[in-house]
Amino acid sequence: LHRSAREAERHEPPRLAVLCSEGDPQHCHREHLIAHALRPLGVEVRHILRDGSVAEGAESGQLGLGV
């Protein structure tokens, strides 16, 4: 992950995608492990939901997930 983040910083604007097939962020291990660690660093996290919509820049609790 650190290597991927360094590579992303070489581009303007920096971008990094970490994907999984889970359609509900409440059940996504990337939300609980990776996104939780990146948000305090100022990284914007977006979730592509099951219906194809995007939940942007929200903490899990703000998504109404109750985690």
mmCIF file with all atom_site columns, C-alpha atoms in Angstrom:
data_model
loop_
_atom_site.group_PDB
_atom_site.id
_atom_site.type_symbol
_atom_site.label_atom_id
_atom_site.label_alt_id
_atom_site.label_comp_id
_atom_site.label_asym_id
_atom_site.label_entity_id
_atom_site.label_seq_id
_atom_site.pdbx_PDB_ins_code
_atom_site.Cartn_x
_atom_site.Cartn_y
_atom_site.Cartn_z
_atom_site.occupancy
_atom_site.B_iso_or_equiv
_atom_site.pdbx_formal_charge
_atom_site.auth_seq_id
_atom_site.auth_comp_id
_atom_site.auth_asym_id
_atom_site.auth_atom_id
_atom_site.pdbx_PDB_model_num
ATOM 1  C CA . LEU A 1 1  ? 0.000   0.000  0.000   1.00 0.00 ? 1  LEU A CA 1
ATOM 2  C CA . HIS A 1 2  ? 2.827   2.402  0.805   1.00 0.00 ? 2  HIS A CA 1
ATOM 3  C CA . ARG A 1 3  ? 4.424   1.777  -2.590  1.00 0.00 ? 3  ARG A CA 1
ATOM 4  C CA . SER A 1 4  ? 1.088   2.373  -4.338  1.00 0.00 ? 4  SER A CA 1
ATOM 5  C CA . ALA A 1 5  ? 0.561   5.606  -2.411  1.00 0.00 ? 5  ALA A CA 1
ATOM 6  C CA . ARG A 1 6  ? 4.034   6.853  -3.373  1.00 0.00 ? 6  ARG A CA 1
ATOM 7  C CA . GLU A 1 7  ? 3.310   6.060  -7.030  1.00 0.00 ? 7  GLU A CA 1
ATOM 8  C CA . ALA A 1 8  ? -0.024  7.895  -6.831  1.00 0.00 ? 8  ALA A CA 1
ATOM 9  C CA . GLU A 1 9  ? 1.753   11.005 -5.513  1.00 0.00 ? 9  GLU A CA 1
ATOM 10 C CA . ARG A 1 10 ? 3.791   11.173 -8.720  1.00 0.00 ? 10 ARG A CA 1
ATOM 11 C CA . HIS A 1 11 ? 0.663   12.209 -10.616 1.00 0.00 ? 11 HIS A CA 1
ATOM 12 C CA . GLU A 1 12 ? -1.290  15.432 -10.459 1.00 0.00 ? 12 GLU A CA 1
ATOM 13 C CA . PRO A 1 13 ? -3.707  15.155 -8.845  1.00 0.00 ? 13 PRO A CA 1
ATOM 14 C CA . PRO A 1 14 ? -2.599  12.061 -6.920  1.00 0.00 ? 14 PRO A CA 1
ATOM 15 C CA . ARG A 1 15 ? -5.034  9.171  -7.322  1.00 0.00 ? 15 ARG A CA 1
ATOM 16 C CA . LEU A 1 16 ? -5.179  5.667  -5.962  1.00 0.00 ? 16 LEU A CA 1
ATOM 17 C CA . ALA A 1 17 ? -7.979  3.124  -6.311  1.00 0.00 ? 17 ALA A CA 1
ATOM 18 C CA . VAL A 1 18 ? -8.377  0.176  -3.974  1.00 0.00 ? 18 VAL A CA 1
ATOM 19 C CA . LEU A 1 19 ? -11.282 -1.962 -5.106  1.00 0.00 ? 19 LEU A CA 1
ATOM 20 C CA . CYS A 1 20 ? -13.280 -4.925 -3.907  1.00 0.00 ? 20 CYS A CA 1
ATOM 21 C CA . SER A 1 21 ? -16.554 -6.495 -4.980  1.00 0.00 ? 21 SER A CA 1
ATOM 22 C CA . GLU A 1 22 ? -18.458 -5.655 -1.777  1.00 0.00 ? 22 GLU A CA 1
ATOM 23 C CA . GLY A 1 23 ? -21.358 -3.337 -2.593  1.00 0.00 ? 23 GLY A CA 1
ATOM 24 C CA . ASP A 1 24 ? -21.936 -2.226 1.004   1.00 0.00 ? 24 ASP A CA 1
ATOM 25 C CA . PRO A 1 25 ? -19.115 -0.296 2.752   1.00 0.00 ? 25 PRO A CA 1
ATOM 26 C CA . GLN A 1 26 ? -20.341 -1.597 6.119   1.00 0.00 ? 26 GLN A CA 1
ATOM 27 C CA . HIS A 1 27 ? -19.138 -5.054 5.100   1.00 0.00 ? 27 HIS A CA 1
ATOM 28 C CA . CYS A 1 28 ? -16.018 -3.972 3.195   1.00 0.00 ? 28 CYS A CA 1
ATOM 29 C CA . HIS A 1 29 ? -12.732 -4.839 4.878   1.00 0.00 ? 29 HIS A CA 1
ATOM 30 C CA . ARG A 1 30 ? -11.073 -2.040 2.916   1.00 0.00 ? 30 ARG A CA 1
ATOM 31 C CA . GLU A 1 31 ? -13.344 0.463  4.671   1.00 0.00 ? 31 GLU A CA 1
ATOM 32 C CA . HIS A 1 32 ? -12.532 -0.887 8.113   1.00 0.00 ? 32 HIS A CA 1
ATOM 33 C CA . LEU A 1 33 ? -8.789  -1.288 7.576   1.00 0.00 ? 33 LEU A CA 1
ATOM 34 C CA . ILE A 1 34 ? -7.465  0.892  4.781   1.00 0.00 ? 34 ILE A CA 1
ATOM 35 C CA . ALA A 1 35 ? -9.917  3.808  4.563   1.00 0.00 ? 35 ALA A CA 1
ATOM 36 C CA . HIS A 1 36 ? -9.989  4.139  8.348   1.00 0.00 ? 36 HIS A CA 1
ATOM 37 C CA . ALA A 1 37 ? -6.200  4.580  8.336   1.00 0.00 ? 37 ALA A CA 1
ATOM 38 C CA . LEU A 1 38 ? -6.091  6.938  5.334   1.00 0.00 ? 38 LEU A CA 1
ATOM 39 C CA . ARG A 1 39 ? -8.762  9.468  6.366   1.00 0.00 ? 39 ARG A CA 1
ATOM 40 C CA . PRO A 1 40 ? -6.668  10.954 9.219   1.00 0.00 ? 40 PRO A CA 1
ATOM 41 C CA . LEU A 1 41 ? -3.957  11.593 6.616   1.00 0.00 ? 41 LEU A CA 1
ATOM 42 C CA . GLY A 1 42 ? -6.370  13.742 4.604   1.00 0.00 ? 42 GLY A CA 1
ATOM 43 C CA . VAL A 1 43 ? -7.106  11.144 1.941   1.00 0.00 ? 43 VAL A CA 1
ATOM 44 C CA . GLU A 1 44 ? -10.554 11.433 0.363   1.00 0.00 ? 44 GLU A CA 1
ATOM 45 C CA . VAL A 1 45 ? -12.350 8.093  0.372   1.00 0.00 ? 45 VAL A CA 1
ATOM 46 C CA . ARG A 1 46 ? -15.204 7.274  -2.009  1.00 0.00 ? 46 ARG A CA 1
ATOM 47 C CA . HIS A 1 47 ? -17.342 4.166  -2.020  1.00 0.00 ? 47 HIS A CA 1
ATOM 48 C CA . ILE A 1 48 ? -19.042 2.833  -5.142  1.00 0.00 ? 48 ILE A CA 1
ATOM 49 C CA . LEU A 1 49 ? -22.282 1.407  -3.799  1.00 0.00 ? 49 LEU A CA 1
ATOM 50 C CA . ARG A 1 50 ? -24.203 -1.633 -4.993  1.00 0.00 ? 50 ARG A CA 1
ATOM 51 C CA . ASP A 1 51 ? -26.566 0.526  -7.094  1.00 0.00 ? 51 ASP A CA 1
ATOM 52 C CA . GLY A 1 52 ? -23.628 2.254  -8.813  1.00 0.00 ? 52 GLY A CA 1
ATOM 53 C CA . SER A 1 53 ? -23.959 5.514  -6.894  1.00 0.00 ? 53 SER A CA 1
ATOM 54 C CA . VAL A 1 54 ? -20.954 6.992  -5.119  1.00 0.00 ? 54 VAL A CA 1
ATOM 55 C CA . ALA A 1 55 ? -20.761 7.963  -1.458  1.00 0.00 ? 55 ALA A CA 1
ATOM 56 C CA . GLU A 1 56 ? -18.038 10.610 -1.309  1.00 0.00 ? 56 GLU A CA 1
ATOM 57 C CA . GLY A 1 57 ? -15.840 11.842 1.491   1.00 0.00 ? 57 GLY A CA 1
ATOM 58 C CA . ALA A 1 58 ? -17.944 10.415 4.285   1.00 0.00 ? 58 ALA A CA 1
ATOM 59 C CA . GLU A 1 59 ? -16.981 8.552  7.401   1.00 0.00 ? 59 GLU A CA 1
ATOM 60 C CA . SER A 1 60 ? -18.754 5.226  7.773   1.00 0.00 ? 60 SER A CA 1
ATOM 61 C CA . GLY A 1 61 ? -21.052 6.649  10.415  1.00 0.00 ? 61 GLY A CA 1
ATOM 62 C CA . GLN A 1 62 ? -22.076 9.440  8.055   1.00 0.00 ? 62 GLN A CA 1
ATOM 63 C CA . LEU A 1 63 ? -23.056 6.835  5.468   1.00 0.00 ? 63 LEU A CA 1
ATOM 64 C CA . GLY A 1 64 ? -25.667 5.593  7.916   1.00 0.00 ? 64 GLY A CA 1
ATOM 65 C CA . LEU A 1 65 ? -23.844 2.321  8.375   1.00 0.00 ? 65 LEU A CA 1
ATOM 66 C CA . GLY A 1 66 ? -23.700 2.287  12.133  1.00 0.00 ? 66 GLY A CA 1
ATOM 67 C CA . VAL A 1 67 ? -20.140 1.005  12.396  1.00 0.00 ? 67 VAL A CA 1
#
